[in-house]
PDB file of C-alpha atoms in Angstrom:
ATOM      1  CA  MET A   1      10.115  31.690 -25.259  1.00 47.00           C
ATOM      2  CA  SER A   2       7.058  29.904 -23.880  1.00 54.00           C
ATOM      3  CA  ASP A   3       7.641  26.982 -26.337  1.00 57.00           C
ATOM      4  CA  LYS A   4      11.175  26.654 -25.085  1.00 56.00           C
ATOM      5  CA  SER A   5      10.109  26.730 -21.432  1.00 58.00           C
ATOM      6  CA  SER A   6       7.358  24.157 -22.044  1.00 57.00           C
ATOM      7  CA  THR A   7       9.835  21.856 -23.897  1.00 60.00           C
ATOM      8  CA  ALA A   8      12.313  22.165 -21.009  1.00 58.00           C
ATOM      9  CA  LYS A   9       9.557  21.355 -18.486  1.00 57.00           C
ATOM     10  CA  ARG A  10       8.524  18.212 -20.466  1.00 57.00           C
ATOM     11  CA  LYS A  11      12.167  17.114 -20.595  1.00 56.00           C
ATOM     12  CA  LYS A  12      12.419  17.643 -16.862  1.00 56.00           C
ATOM     13  CA  ASN A  13       9.288  15.661 -16.191  1.00 56.00           C
ATOM     14  CA  TRP A  14      10.433  12.780 -18.357  1.00 53.00           C
ATOM     15  CA  LEU A  15      13.864  12.872 -16.625  1.00 57.00           C
ATOM     16  CA  SER A  16      12.140  12.708 -13.251  1.00 54.00           C
ATOM     17  CA  ILE A  17       9.974   9.680 -14.354  1.00 53.00           C
ATOM     18  CA  PHE A  18      13.073   8.002 -15.756  1.00 55.00           C
ATOM     19  CA  LEU A  19      15.072   8.440 -12.528  1.00 58.00           C
ATOM     20  CA  ARG A  20      12.209   7.297 -10.323  1.00 55.00           C
ATOM     21  CA  SER A  21      11.660   4.303 -12.541  1.00 56.00           C
ATOM     22  CA  ALA A  22      15.363   3.465 -12.379  1.00 58.00           C
ATOM     23  CA  VAL A  23      15.311   3.594  -8.513  1.00 53.00           C
ATOM     24  CA  SER A  24      12.247   1.386  -8.384  1.00 54.00           C
ATOM     25  CA  THR A  25      13.669  -1.072 -10.867  1.00 59.00           C
ATOM     26  CA  GLY A  26      16.999  -1.208  -9.050  1.00 58.00           C
ATOM     27  CA  ILE A  27      15.464  -1.943  -5.608  1.00 52.00           C
ATOM     28  CA  LEU A  28      13.018  -4.462  -6.923  1.00 53.00           C
ATOM     29  CA  SER A  29      15.688  -6.205  -9.050  1.00 58.00           C
ATOM     30  CA  PHE A  30      17.959  -6.471  -5.900  1.00 51.00           C
ATOM     31  CA  LEU A  31      15.075  -8.003  -3.931  1.00 53.00           C
ATOM     32  CA  PHE A  32      14.044 -10.357  -6.665  1.00 60.00           C
ATOM     33  CA  PHE A  33      17.521 -11.714  -7.190  1.00 54.00           C
ATOM     34  CA  LYS A  34      18.099 -11.974  -3.396  1.00 57.00           C
ATOM     35  CA  VAL A  35      15.019 -14.055  -2.559  1.00 57.00           C
ATOM     36  CA  ASP A  36      14.280 -17.639  -3.279  1.00 56.00           C
ATOM     37  CA  TRP A  37      11.328 -17.707  -5.649  1.00 57.00           C
ATOM     38  CA  THR A  38      10.575 -21.302  -4.934  1.00 66.00           C
ATOM     39  CA  LYS A  39       9.899 -20.364  -1.335  1.00 59.00           C
ATOM     40  CA  ILE A  40       7.705 -17.468  -2.430  1.00 63.00           C
ATOM     41  CA  THR A  41       5.708 -19.885  -4.643  1.00 67.00           C
ATOM     42  CA  SER A  42       5.314 -22.218  -1.696  1.00 67.00           C
ATOM     43  CA  VAL A  43       4.108 -19.369   0.532  1.00 64.00           C
ATOM     44  CA  VAL A  44       1.517 -18.285  -2.066  1.00 66.00           C
ATOM     45  CA  GLU A  45       0.251 -21.840  -2.683  1.00 71.00           C
ATOM     46  CA  ARG A  46      -0.520 -22.220   1.072  1.00 76.00           C
ATOM     47  CA  SER A  47      -2.391 -18.911   1.207  1.00 79.00           C
ATOM     48  CA  ASN A  48      -6.023 -18.909   2.421  1.00 85.00           C
ATOM     49  CA  PRO A  49      -8.369 -17.493  -0.302  1.00 88.00           C
ATOM     50  CA  ILE A  50     -11.100 -16.680   2.193  1.00 92.00           C
ATOM     51  CA  ASP A  51      -8.782 -14.187   3.956  1.00 92.00           C
ATOM     52  CA  ILE A  52      -7.812 -12.720   0.583  1.00 92.00           C
ATOM     53  CA  VAL A  53     -11.475 -12.134  -0.325  1.00 94.00           C
ATOM     54  CA  LEU A  54     -12.029 -10.612   3.108  1.00 95.00           C
ATOM     55  CA  GLY A  55      -9.014  -8.366   2.596  1.00 94.00           C
ATOM     56  CA  ILE A  56     -10.280  -7.176  -0.731  1.00 94.00           C
ATOM     57  CA  PHE A  57     -13.584  -6.304   0.969  1.00 96.00           C
ATOM     58  CA  PHE A  58     -11.901  -4.139   3.479  1.00 96.00           C
ATOM     59  CA  GLY A  59      -9.950  -2.584   0.612  1.00 94.00           C
ATOM     60  CA  GLY A  60     -13.289  -1.532  -0.806  1.00 94.00           C
ATOM     61  CA  CYS A  61     -14.299  -0.088   2.621  1.00 95.00           C
ATOM     62  CA  GLN A  62     -11.165   2.089   2.511  1.00 95.00           C
ATOM     63  CA  VAL A  63     -12.295   3.550  -0.849  1.00 94.00           C
ATOM     64  CA  PHE A  64     -15.816   4.086   0.457  1.00 96.00           C
ATOM     65  CA  PHE A  65     -14.761   5.893   3.667  1.00 96.00           C
ATOM     66  CA  SER A  66     -12.355   8.063   1.679  1.00 95.00           C
ATOM     67  CA  ALA A  67     -15.282   9.108  -0.487  1.00 95.00           C
ATOM     68  CA  VAL A  68     -17.343   9.938   2.565  1.00 96.00           C
ATOM     69  CA  ARG A  69     -14.457  12.055   3.898  1.00 96.00           C
ATOM     70  CA  TRP A  70     -14.182  13.921   0.618  1.00 95.00           C
ATOM     71  CA  LYS A  71     -17.968  14.494   0.435  1.00 95.00           C
ATOM     72  CA  ILE A  72     -17.824  16.120   3.904  1.00 95.00           C
ATOM     73  CA  LEU A  73     -14.984  18.470   2.782  1.00 93.00           C
ATOM     74  CA  LEU A  74     -16.968  19.359  -0.346  1.00 93.00           C
ATOM     75  CA  GLN A  75     -20.026  20.164   1.756  1.00 93.00           C
ATOM     76  CA  THR A  76     -17.911  22.531   3.802  1.00 91.00           C
ATOM     77  CA  GLN A  77     -17.421  24.497   0.483  1.00 90.00           C
ATOM     78  CA  GLU A  78     -21.092  24.379  -0.186  1.00 90.00           C
ATOM     79  CA  ILE A  79     -20.591  21.784  -2.907  1.00 90.00           C
ATOM     80  CA  PHE A  80     -23.269  19.165  -2.480  1.00 91.00           C
ATOM     81  CA  ILE A  81     -22.466  16.064  -4.483  1.00 90.00           C
ATOM     82  CA  PRO A  82     -24.363  12.749  -4.241  1.00 92.00           C
ATOM     83  CA  MET A  83     -22.600  10.027  -2.273  1.00 93.00           C
ATOM     84  CA  PHE A  84     -22.625   7.722  -5.354  1.00 92.00           C
ATOM     85  CA  LYS A  85     -20.879  10.375  -7.404  1.00 92.00           C
ATOM     86  CA  ALA A  86     -18.256  10.923  -4.841  1.00 93.00           C
ATOM     87  CA  PHE A  87     -17.649   7.180  -4.619  1.00 94.00           C
ATOM     88  CA  GLU A  88     -17.404   6.993  -8.399  1.00 93.00           C
ATOM     89  CA  LEU A  89     -14.819   9.817  -8.628  1.00 93.00           C
ATOM     90  CA  THR A  90     -12.884   8.278  -5.707  1.00 93.00           C
ATOM     91  CA  LEU A  91     -12.712   5.024  -7.513  1.00 93.00           C
ATOM     92  CA  ILE A  92     -11.524   6.733 -10.734  1.00 91.00           C
ATOM     93  CA  GLY A  93      -8.897   8.519  -8.601  1.00 90.00           C
ATOM     94  CA  GLN A  94      -7.742   5.076  -7.347  1.00 89.00           C
ATOM     95  CA  PHE A  95      -7.293   3.906 -10.906  1.00 89.00           C
ATOM     96  CA  PHE A  96      -5.154   6.857 -11.939  1.00 86.00           C
ATOM     97  CA  ASN A  97      -3.150   6.770  -8.744  1.00 81.00           C
ATOM     98  CA  ALA A  98      -2.108   3.176  -9.613  1.00 77.00           C
ATOM     99  CA  PHE A  99      -1.568   3.581 -13.378  1.00 69.00           C
ATOM    100  CA  LEU A 100      -0.479   7.201 -13.859  1.00 62.00           C
ATOM    101  CA  LEU A 101       3.135   6.872 -12.501  1.00 52.00           C
ATOM    102  CA  GLY A 102       2.542   8.598  -9.246  1.00 56.00           C
ATOM    103  CA  SER A 103       0.295   8.974  -6.244  1.00 61.00           C
ATOM    104  CA  THR A 104      -1.058  12.390  -7.243  1.00 69.00           C
ATOM    105  CA  GLY A 105      -2.493  11.405 -10.659  1.00 75.00           C
ATOM    106  CA  GLY A 106      -5.875  10.510  -9.140  1.00 81.00           C
ATOM    107  CA  ASP A 107      -5.993  13.876  -7.334  1.00 86.00           C
ATOM    108  CA  ILE A 108      -5.500  15.718 -10.607  1.00 88.00           C
ATOM    109  CA  VAL A 109      -8.241  13.744 -12.260  1.00 89.00           C
ATOM    110  CA  ARG A 110     -10.624  14.428  -9.372  1.00 92.00           C
ATOM    111  CA  ILE A 111      -9.902  18.094  -9.586  1.00 91.00           C
ATOM    112  CA  TYR A 112     -10.662  17.982 -13.282  1.00 90.00           C
ATOM    113  CA  TYR A 113     -14.016  16.314 -12.813  1.00 91.00           C
ATOM    114  CA  ILE A 114     -15.176  18.364  -9.846  1.00 91.00           C
ATOM    115  CA  VAL A 115     -14.310  21.611 -11.702  1.00 90.00           C
ATOM    116  CA  LYS A 116     -16.274  20.362 -14.691  1.00 90.00           C
ATOM    117  CA  LEU A 117     -19.252  19.648 -12.442  1.00 89.00           C
ATOM    118  CA  TYR A 118     -19.036  22.921 -10.603  1.00 89.00           C
ATOM    119  CA  PRO A 119     -17.169  25.447 -12.683  1.00 88.00           C
ATOM    120  CA  GLU A 120     -18.382  28.366 -10.534  1.00 87.00           C
ATOM    121  CA  LYS A 121     -16.619  26.639  -7.521  1.00 87.00           C
ATOM    122  CA  LYS A 122     -13.363  26.012  -9.305  1.00 88.00           C
ATOM    123  CA  THR A 123     -11.055  27.182  -6.516  1.00 88.00           C
ATOM    124  CA  ALA A 124     -13.067  25.616  -3.674  1.00 88.00           C
ATOM    125  CA  GLY A 125     -13.448  22.254  -5.562  1.00 88.00           C
ATOM    126  CA  SER A 126      -9.742  22.153  -6.318  1.00 90.00           C
ATOM    127  CA  LEU A 127      -8.810  22.901  -2.713  1.00 90.00           C
ATOM    128  CA  SER A 128     -11.203  20.224  -1.464  1.00 91.00           C
ATOM    129  CA  VAL A 129      -9.131  17.532  -3.263  1.00 92.00           C
ATOM    130  CA  ILE A 130      -5.821  18.883  -1.920  1.00 90.00           C
ATOM    131  CA  TYR A 131      -7.272  19.272   1.616  1.00 90.00           C
ATOM    132  CA  ASP A 132      -8.712  15.745   1.359  1.00 92.00           C
ATOM    133  CA  ARG A 133      -5.176  14.451   0.630  1.00 90.00           C
ATOM    134  CA  VAL A 134      -3.820  16.446   3.592  1.00 88.00           C
ATOM    135  CA  ILE A 135      -6.471  15.236   6.012  1.00 91.00           C
ATOM    136  CA  GLY A 136      -5.820  11.647   4.940  1.00 90.00           C
ATOM    137  CA  LEU A 137      -2.112  12.160   5.490  1.00 89.00           C
ATOM    138  CA  VAL A 138      -2.681  13.710   8.894  1.00 90.00           C
ATOM    139  CA  GLY A 139      -4.869  10.818  10.019  1.00 90.00           C
ATOM    140  CA  LEU A 140      -2.154   8.370   8.868  1.00 91.00           C
ATOM    141  CA  ILE A 141       0.551  10.344  10.737  1.00 92.00           C
ATOM    142  CA  LEU A 142      -1.430  10.337  13.976  1.00 90.00           C
ATOM    143  CA  ILE A 143      -1.902   6.590  13.807  1.00 91.00           C
ATOM    144  CA  GLY A 144       1.815   6.070  12.929  1.00 89.00           C
ATOM    145  CA  GLN A 145       3.179   8.381  15.637  1.00 89.00           C
ATOM    146  CA  LEU A 146       1.037   6.762  18.368  1.00 88.00           C
ATOM    147  CA  LEU A 147       2.019   3.266  17.420  1.00 90.00           C
ATOM    148  CA  ALA A 148       5.678   4.001  16.547  1.00 88.00           C
ATOM    149  CA  LEU A 149       6.278   5.299  19.997  1.00 87.00           C
ATOM    150  CA  ASN A 150       4.910   2.065  21.414  1.00 87.00           C
ATOM    151  CA  PHE A 151       7.388  -0.050  19.325  1.00 90.00           C
ATOM    152  CA  PHE A 152      10.216   2.487  19.361  1.00 88.00           C
ATOM    153  CA  LYS A 153      12.754   0.288  21.216  1.00 88.00           C
ATOM    154  CA  LEU A 154      12.183  -2.627  18.835  1.00 88.00           C
ATOM    155  CA  PHE A 155      12.596  -0.306  15.824  1.00 90.00           C
ATOM    156  CA  GLU A 156      15.919   0.852  17.034  1.00 88.00           C
ATOM    157  CA  ALA A 157      17.281  -2.657  16.954  1.00 86.00           C
ATOM    158  CA  HIS A 158      18.140  -2.366  13.284  1.00 87.00           C
ATOM    159  CA  PRO A 159      20.009   0.709  11.753  1.00 90.00           C
ATOM    160  CA  ILE A 160      17.601   0.883   8.666  1.00 88.00           C
ATOM    161  CA  THR A 161      14.468   0.759  10.671  1.00 89.00           C
ATOM    162  CA  ARG A 162      15.919   3.227  13.198  1.00 90.00           C
ATOM    163  CA  HIS A 163      16.672   5.745  10.449  1.00 90.00           C
ATOM    164  CA  ALA A 164      13.322   5.058   8.783  1.00 89.00           C
ATOM    165  CA  VAL A 165      11.448   5.825  12.056  1.00 91.00           C
ATOM    166  CA  TRP A 166      13.417   9.008  12.690  1.00 92.00           C
ATOM    167  CA  LEU A 167      12.748  10.170   9.128  1.00 90.00           C
ATOM    168  CA  PHE A 168       9.005   9.396   9.591  1.00 91.00           C
ATOM    169  CA  PHE A 169       8.965  11.514  12.771  1.00 91.00           C
ATOM    170  CA  SER A 170      10.725  14.416  10.980  1.00 91.00           C
ATOM    171  CA  ILE A 171       8.471  14.310   7.971  1.00 89.00           C
ATOM    172  CA  SER A 172       5.348  13.986  10.174  1.00 89.00           C
ATOM    173  CA  LEU A 173       6.180  16.962  12.357  1.00 89.00           C
ATOM    174  CA  PHE A 174       6.962  19.117   9.295  1.00 88.00           C
ATOM    175  CA  ILE A 175       3.579  18.183   7.729  1.00 85.00           C
ATOM    176  CA  LEU A 176       1.671  18.842  10.870  1.00 85.00           C
ATOM    177  CA  PHE A 177       3.464  22.268  11.225  1.00 86.00           C
ATOM    178  CA  LEU A 178       2.411  23.219   7.682  1.00 80.00           C
ATOM    179  CA  PHE A 179      -1.126  22.008   8.255  1.00 78.00           C
ATOM    180  CA  GLY A 180      -1.444  24.116  11.378  1.00 77.00           C
ATOM    181  CA  LEU A 181       0.182  27.111   9.653  1.00 76.00           C
ATOM    182  CA  ILE A 182      -2.271  27.008   6.665  1.00 68.00           C
ATOM    183  CA  LEU A 183      -5.282  26.259   8.814  1.00 68.00           C
ATOM    184  CA  PHE A 184      -4.818  28.680  11.627  1.00 70.00           C
ATOM    185  CA  PHE A 185      -2.894  31.435   9.906  1.00 69.00           C
ATOM    186  CA  PRO A 186      -4.684  32.052   6.568  1.00 56.00           C
ATOM    187  CA  ASN A 187      -3.570  35.690   6.466  1.00 59.00           C
ATOM    188  CA  ILE A 188      -0.268  34.604   5.067  1.00 56.00           C
ATOM    189  CA  PHE A 189      -2.141  34.311   1.782  1.00 50.00           C
ATOM    190  CA  SER A 190      -3.595  37.791   1.975  1.00 51.00           C
ATOM    191  CA  PHE A 191      -3.441  39.843  -1.236  1.00 47.00           C
ATOM    192  CA  ASP A 192      -0.965  42.675  -1.207  1.00 51.00           C
ATOM    193  CA  LYS A 193      -0.459  44.915  -4.253  1.00 45.00           C
ATOM    194  CA  ARG A 194       3.264  45.311  -3.364  1.00 46.00           C
ATOM    195  CA  LYS A 195       3.599  41.507  -3.751  1.00 48.00           C
ATOM    196  CA  LYS A 196       1.795  41.380  -7.022  1.00 48.00           C
ATOM    197  CA  LYS A 197       4.915  40.335  -8.926  1.00 47.00           C
ATOM    198  CA  THR A 198       5.548  37.383  -6.643  1.00 45.00           C
ATOM    199  CA  ILE A 199       1.990  36.054  -7.064  1.00 47.00           C
ATOM    200  CA  SER A 200       1.531  36.964 -10.697  1.00 46.00           C
ATOM    201  CA  LEU A 201       0.108  33.487 -11.338  1.00 49.00           C
ATOM    202  CA  PHE A 202      -3.004  34.337  -9.382  1.00 51.00           C
ATOM    203  CA  SER A 203      -5.569  37.066  -9.889  1.00 59.00           C
ATOM    204  CA  LYS A 204      -6.928  39.039  -7.021  1.00 61.00           C
ATOM    205  CA  GLN A 205     -10.259  37.210  -7.331  1.00 65.00           C
ATOM    206  CA  ASN A 206      -8.636  33.765  -7.308  1.00 68.00           C
ATOM    207  CA  LEU A 207      -6.681  34.707  -4.226  1.00 70.00           C
ATOM    208  CA  ASN A 208      -9.782  35.981  -2.420  1.00 74.00           C
ATOM    209  CA  ASN A 209     -11.609  32.713  -3.413  1.00 76.00           C
ATOM    210  CA  LEU A 210      -8.680  30.684  -2.062  1.00 76.00           C
ATOM    211  CA  ILE A 211      -8.643  32.674   1.232  1.00 76.00           C
ATOM    212  CA  ASP A 212     -12.351  32.177   1.543  1.00 79.00           C
ATOM    213  CA  ALA A 213     -12.096  28.405   0.857  1.00 81.00           C
ATOM    214  CA  ILE A 214      -9.326  28.060   3.509  1.00 80.00           C
ATOM    215  CA  SER A 215     -11.348  30.145   5.927  1.00 81.00           C
ATOM    216  CA  ARG A 216     -14.296  27.700   5.556  1.00 84.00           C
ATOM    217  CA  TYR A 217     -12.038  24.810   6.542  1.00 84.00           C
ATOM    218  CA  ARG A 218     -10.512  26.848   9.416  1.00 81.00           C
ATOM    219  CA  HIS A 219     -13.979  27.598  10.860  1.00 82.00           C
ATOM    220  CA  GLY A 220     -15.467  24.198  10.058  1.00 81.00           C
ATOM    221  CA  LYS A 221     -14.288  22.504  13.304  1.00 83.00           C
ATOM    222  CA  LYS A 222     -17.061  19.906  13.180  1.00 89.00           C
ATOM    223  CA  GLU A 223     -16.386  19.035   9.528  1.00 89.00           C
ATOM    224  CA  ASN A 224     -12.628  18.819  10.175  1.00 87.00           C
ATOM    225  CA  PHE A 225     -13.249  16.478  13.147  1.00 91.00           C
ATOM    226  CA  MET A 226     -15.606  14.293  11.118  1.00 94.00           C
ATOM    227  CA  ALA A 227     -13.205  14.199   8.109  1.00 93.00           C
ATOM    228  CA  LEU A 228     -10.377  13.237  10.472  1.00 91.00           C
ATOM    229  CA  CYS A 229     -12.443  10.517  12.056  1.00 93.00           C
ATOM    230  CA  TYR A 230     -13.309   9.062   8.586  1.00 95.00           C
ATOM    231  CA  SER A 231      -9.636   9.381   7.668  1.00 94.00           C
ATOM    232  CA  VAL A 232      -8.721   7.134  10.665  1.00 93.00           C
ATOM    233  CA  ILE A 233     -11.551   4.713   9.731  1.00 95.00           C
ATOM    234  CA  SER A 234     -10.379   4.560   6.099  1.00 95.00           C
ATOM    235  CA  HIS A 235      -6.805   3.842   7.077  1.00 94.00           C
ATOM    236  CA  GLY A 236      -8.086   1.374   9.658  1.00 94.00           C
ATOM    237  CA  SER A 237      -9.850  -0.510   6.780  1.00 95.00           C
ATOM    238  CA  THR A 238      -6.500  -0.604   4.908  1.00 94.00           C
ATOM    239  CA  LEU A 239      -4.726  -1.921   7.948  1.00 94.00           C
ATOM    240  CA  ILE A 240      -7.398  -4.667   8.371  1.00 95.00           C
ATOM    241  CA  MET A 241      -6.923  -5.537   4.692  1.00 95.00           C
ATOM    242  CA  ALA A 242      -3.178  -5.997   5.283  1.00 94.00           C
ATOM    243  CA  TYR A 243      -3.830  -8.024   8.464  1.00 95.00           C
ATOM    244  CA  CYS A 244      -6.044 -10.347   6.370  1.00 95.00           C
ATOM    245  CA  ALA A 245      -3.023 -10.714   4.100  1.00 93.00           C
ATOM    246  CA  THR A 246      -0.862 -11.846   6.984  1.00 93.00           C
ATOM    247  CA  ARG A 247      -3.594 -14.362   8.039  1.00 92.00           C
ATOM    248  CA  SER A 248      -3.809 -15.656   4.470  1.00 92.00           C
ATOM    249  CA  LEU A 249      -0.079 -16.220   4.319  1.00 89.00           C
ATOM    250  CA  HIS A 250      -0.028 -17.686   7.879  1.00 89.00           C
ATOM    251  CA  LEU A 251       2.302 -14.982   9.249  1.00 89.00           C
ATOM    252  CA  ASP A 252       2.260 -14.537  12.963  1.00 88.00           C
ATOM    253  CA  ILE A 253       2.393 -10.727  13.236  1.00 90.00           C
ATOM    254  CA  PRO A 254       0.520  -8.716  15.920  1.00 92.00           C
ATOM    255  CA  PHE A 255      -1.967  -6.300  14.396  1.00 93.00           C
ATOM    256  CA  LEU A 256      -0.698  -3.147  16.149  1.00 93.00           C
ATOM    257  CA  PHE A 257       2.880  -3.920  15.156  1.00 93.00           C
ATOM    258  CA  LEU A 258       1.777  -4.431  11.550  1.00 93.00           C
ATOM    259  CA  ALA A 259      -0.248  -1.183  11.638  1.00 93.00           C
ATOM    260  CA  SER A 260       2.746   0.805  12.939  1.00 93.00           C
ATOM    261  CA  ILE A 261       5.020  -0.548  10.135  1.00 92.00           C
ATOM    262  CA  LEU A 262       2.469   0.208   7.395  1.00 92.00           C
ATOM    263  CA  ALA A 263       1.784   3.709   8.733  1.00 91.00           C
ATOM    264  CA  ILE A 264       5.505   4.482   8.734  1.00 91.00           C
ATOM    265  CA  VAL A 265       6.104   2.993   5.313  1.00 89.00           C
ATOM    266  CA  SER A 266       3.026   4.698   3.754  1.00 87.00           C
ATOM    267  CA  VAL A 267       4.286   8.138   4.857  1.00 86.00           C
ATOM    268  CA  LEU A 268       7.886   7.483   3.674  1.00 84.00           C
ATOM    269  CA  ILE A 269       6.787   6.295   0.187  1.00 79.00           C
ATOM    270  CA  SER A 270       5.011   9.588  -0.287  1.00 73.00           C
ATOM    271  CA  ILE A 271       8.463  10.977  -0.916  1.00 65.00           C
ATOM    272  CA  PRO A 272       8.641  10.996  -4.754  1.00 58.00           C
ATOM    273  CA  VAL A 273      11.862   8.993  -5.188  1.00 52.00           C
ATOM    274  CA  THR A 274      10.272   6.013  -6.946  1.00 52.00           C
ATOM    275  CA  ILE A 275       7.143   5.262  -9.039  1.00 55.00           C
ATOM    276  CA  SER A 276       4.224   4.948  -6.582  1.00 56.00           C
ATOM    277  CA  GLY A 277       6.630   3.810  -3.844  1.00 56.00           C
ATOM    278  CA  LEU A 278       7.568   0.647  -5.654  1.00 58.00           C
ATOM    279  CA  GLY A 279      10.749  -0.832  -4.400  1.00 64.00           C
ATOM    280  CA  VAL A 280      11.026   1.347  -1.316  1.00 70.00           C
ATOM    281  CA  ARG A 281       7.765  -0.188   0.124  1.00 77.00           C
ATOM    282  CA  GLU A 282       8.924  -3.782  -0.510  1.00 78.00           C
ATOM    283  CA  GLY A 283      12.475  -3.123   0.800  1.00 81.00           C
ATOM    284  CA  LEU A 284      11.267  -1.475   4.028  1.00 86.00           C
ATOM    285  CA  ILE A 285       8.670  -4.147   4.741  1.00 88.00           C
ATOM    286  CA  VAL A 286      11.387  -6.855   4.362  1.00 86.00           C
ATOM    287  CA  VAL A 287      13.605  -5.121   6.830  1.00 88.00           C
ATOM    288  CA  PHE A 288      10.841  -4.322   9.322  1.00 91.00           C
ATOM    289  CA  PHE A 289       9.616  -7.936   9.252  1.00 91.00           C
ATOM    290  CA  GLN A 290      13.085  -9.177  10.001  1.00 89.00           C
ATOM    291  CA  LEU A 291      12.664  -7.636  13.483  1.00 89.00           C
ATOM    292  CA  LEU A 292      10.186 -10.411  14.138  1.00 88.00           C
ATOM    293  CA  GLY A 293      12.341 -13.120  12.557  1.00 88.00           C
ATOM    294  CA  ILE A 294      10.334 -13.297   9.351  1.00 88.00           C
ATOM    295  CA  LYS A 295      12.444 -14.035   6.289  1.00 85.00           C
ATOM    296  CA  ALA A 296      12.542 -12.054   3.080  1.00 82.00           C
ATOM    297  CA  GLU A 297      10.356 -14.448   1.013  1.00 83.00           C
ATOM    298  CA  PRO A 298       7.234 -14.304   3.205  1.00 87.00           C
ATOM    299  CA  ALA A 299       7.692 -10.549   3.654  1.00 86.00           C
ATOM    300  CA  LEU A 300       7.882  -9.898  -0.045  1.00 84.00           C
ATOM    301  CA  SER A 301       4.879 -12.224  -0.669  1.00 85.00           C
ATOM    302  CA  PHE A 302       2.974 -10.220   1.861  1.00 90.00           C
ATOM    303  CA  SER A 303       3.897  -6.844   0.170  1.00 85.00           C
ATOM    304  CA  LEU A 304       2.967  -8.140  -3.268  1.00 84.00           C
ATOM    305  CA  LEU A 305      -0.411  -9.574  -2.008  1.00 88.00           C
ATOM    306  CA  VAL A 306      -1.364  -6.238  -0.358  1.00 89.00           C
ATOM    307  CA  PHE A 307      -0.415  -4.451  -3.516  1.00 84.00           C
ATOM    308  CA  ALA A 308      -2.566  -6.856  -5.577  1.00 86.00           C
ATOM    309  CA  MET A 309      -5.518  -6.270  -3.252  1.00 89.00           C
ATOM    310  CA  SER A 310      -5.176  -2.511  -3.783  1.00 87.00           C
ATOM    311  CA  VAL A 311      -4.831  -2.951  -7.545  1.00 87.00           C
ATOM    312  CA  PHE A 312      -8.095  -4.906  -7.629  1.00 91.00           C
ATOM    313  CA  TRP A 313     -10.030  -1.708  -6.649  1.00 92.00           C
ATOM    314  CA  SER A 314      -7.928   0.312  -9.018  1.00 90.00           C
ATOM    315  CA  LEU A 315      -9.092  -1.946 -11.849  1.00 91.00           C
ATOM    316  CA  VAL A 316     -12.636  -1.485 -10.634  1.00 92.00           C
ATOM    317  CA  GLY A 317     -12.026   2.238 -10.850  1.00 90.00           C
ATOM    318  CA  GLY A 318     -10.805   1.733 -14.388  1.00 89.00           C
ATOM    319  CA  ILE A 319     -14.097   0.081 -15.353  1.00 91.00           C
ATOM    320  CA  VAL A 320     -16.032   2.954 -13.680  1.00 90.00           C
ATOM    321  CA  TYR A 321     -13.901   5.445 -15.629  1.00 89.00           C
ATOM    322  CA  LEU A 322     -14.697   3.791 -18.926  1.00 87.00           C
ATOM    323  CA  ARG A 323     -18.428   3.832 -18.156  1.00 85.00           C
ATOM    324  CA  TYR A 324     -18.435   7.258 -16.534  1.00 78.00           C
ATOM    325  CA  LYS A 325     -20.660   9.819 -18.272  1.00 70.00           C
ATOM    326  CA  LYS A 326     -18.427  12.953 -18.419  1.00 65.00           C
ATOM    327  CA  PRO A 327     -20.118  16.274 -17.753  1.00 59.00           C
TER     328      PRO A 327
END
């Protein structure tokens, strides 16, 4: 019976990957056939390499500040890891996020390594990675909501951007609600013998460890604030990287408008309908840029350039992974 269920699960996973790949391929194919590639080539040829190098530098800052954030969250669980080790594992996570057909691949790898390093803190270490992802998303949501309200009237000028913004607000409020529920009402995870059948996947000890780990985050107000600050700084580095890409391509886009667009798009592509957001990200950026009168070719060039800057650090993470001494 277990073999049949595992086979069915594998088939379901492969079907999900196939469908998401098909959606990504469909959207990208539509964009690629719609744009004039000679114009994209012309835009790229006129790009400023100094701004590209500067953008790559800020992309590295984003990885570093993400590692600092995770280190703070690990310390809250009394897991003291050297900064260099946290940076190494974050880079490896970047590599698997980019090349493991999904944005959670790197999180799974980080969980694997932190559990190997601290097997006695398995639950706390695993939760630190998940909570790090949540804190990062919350920081992005706060930036996006603040800026989206500022440009709300402009976003309503186009039906696609209007629906995208409303979907962003809906997802953001739902995530913030769940975040508050888990953080401030941990008793919903309390162990009850009468509920044993519904939580048969967890032992009583594991549940107690989970409740204790959540409680540490609930009471760690200073750590939460610091992690959220580093989350904002990390996303700010990404936004500066993207702004360097606009300068390199000679696109006249205000920084705050660009930041609002990228925050909205980043939250929306977290919905697993394509592979790592490919296709949806490019399509949305093209439509949002049209609000400023920017044509599809420069918008697509910008999206691909930002993606290439991110992939650079993913490749660095791949080198780190090959040289990493596994515990």
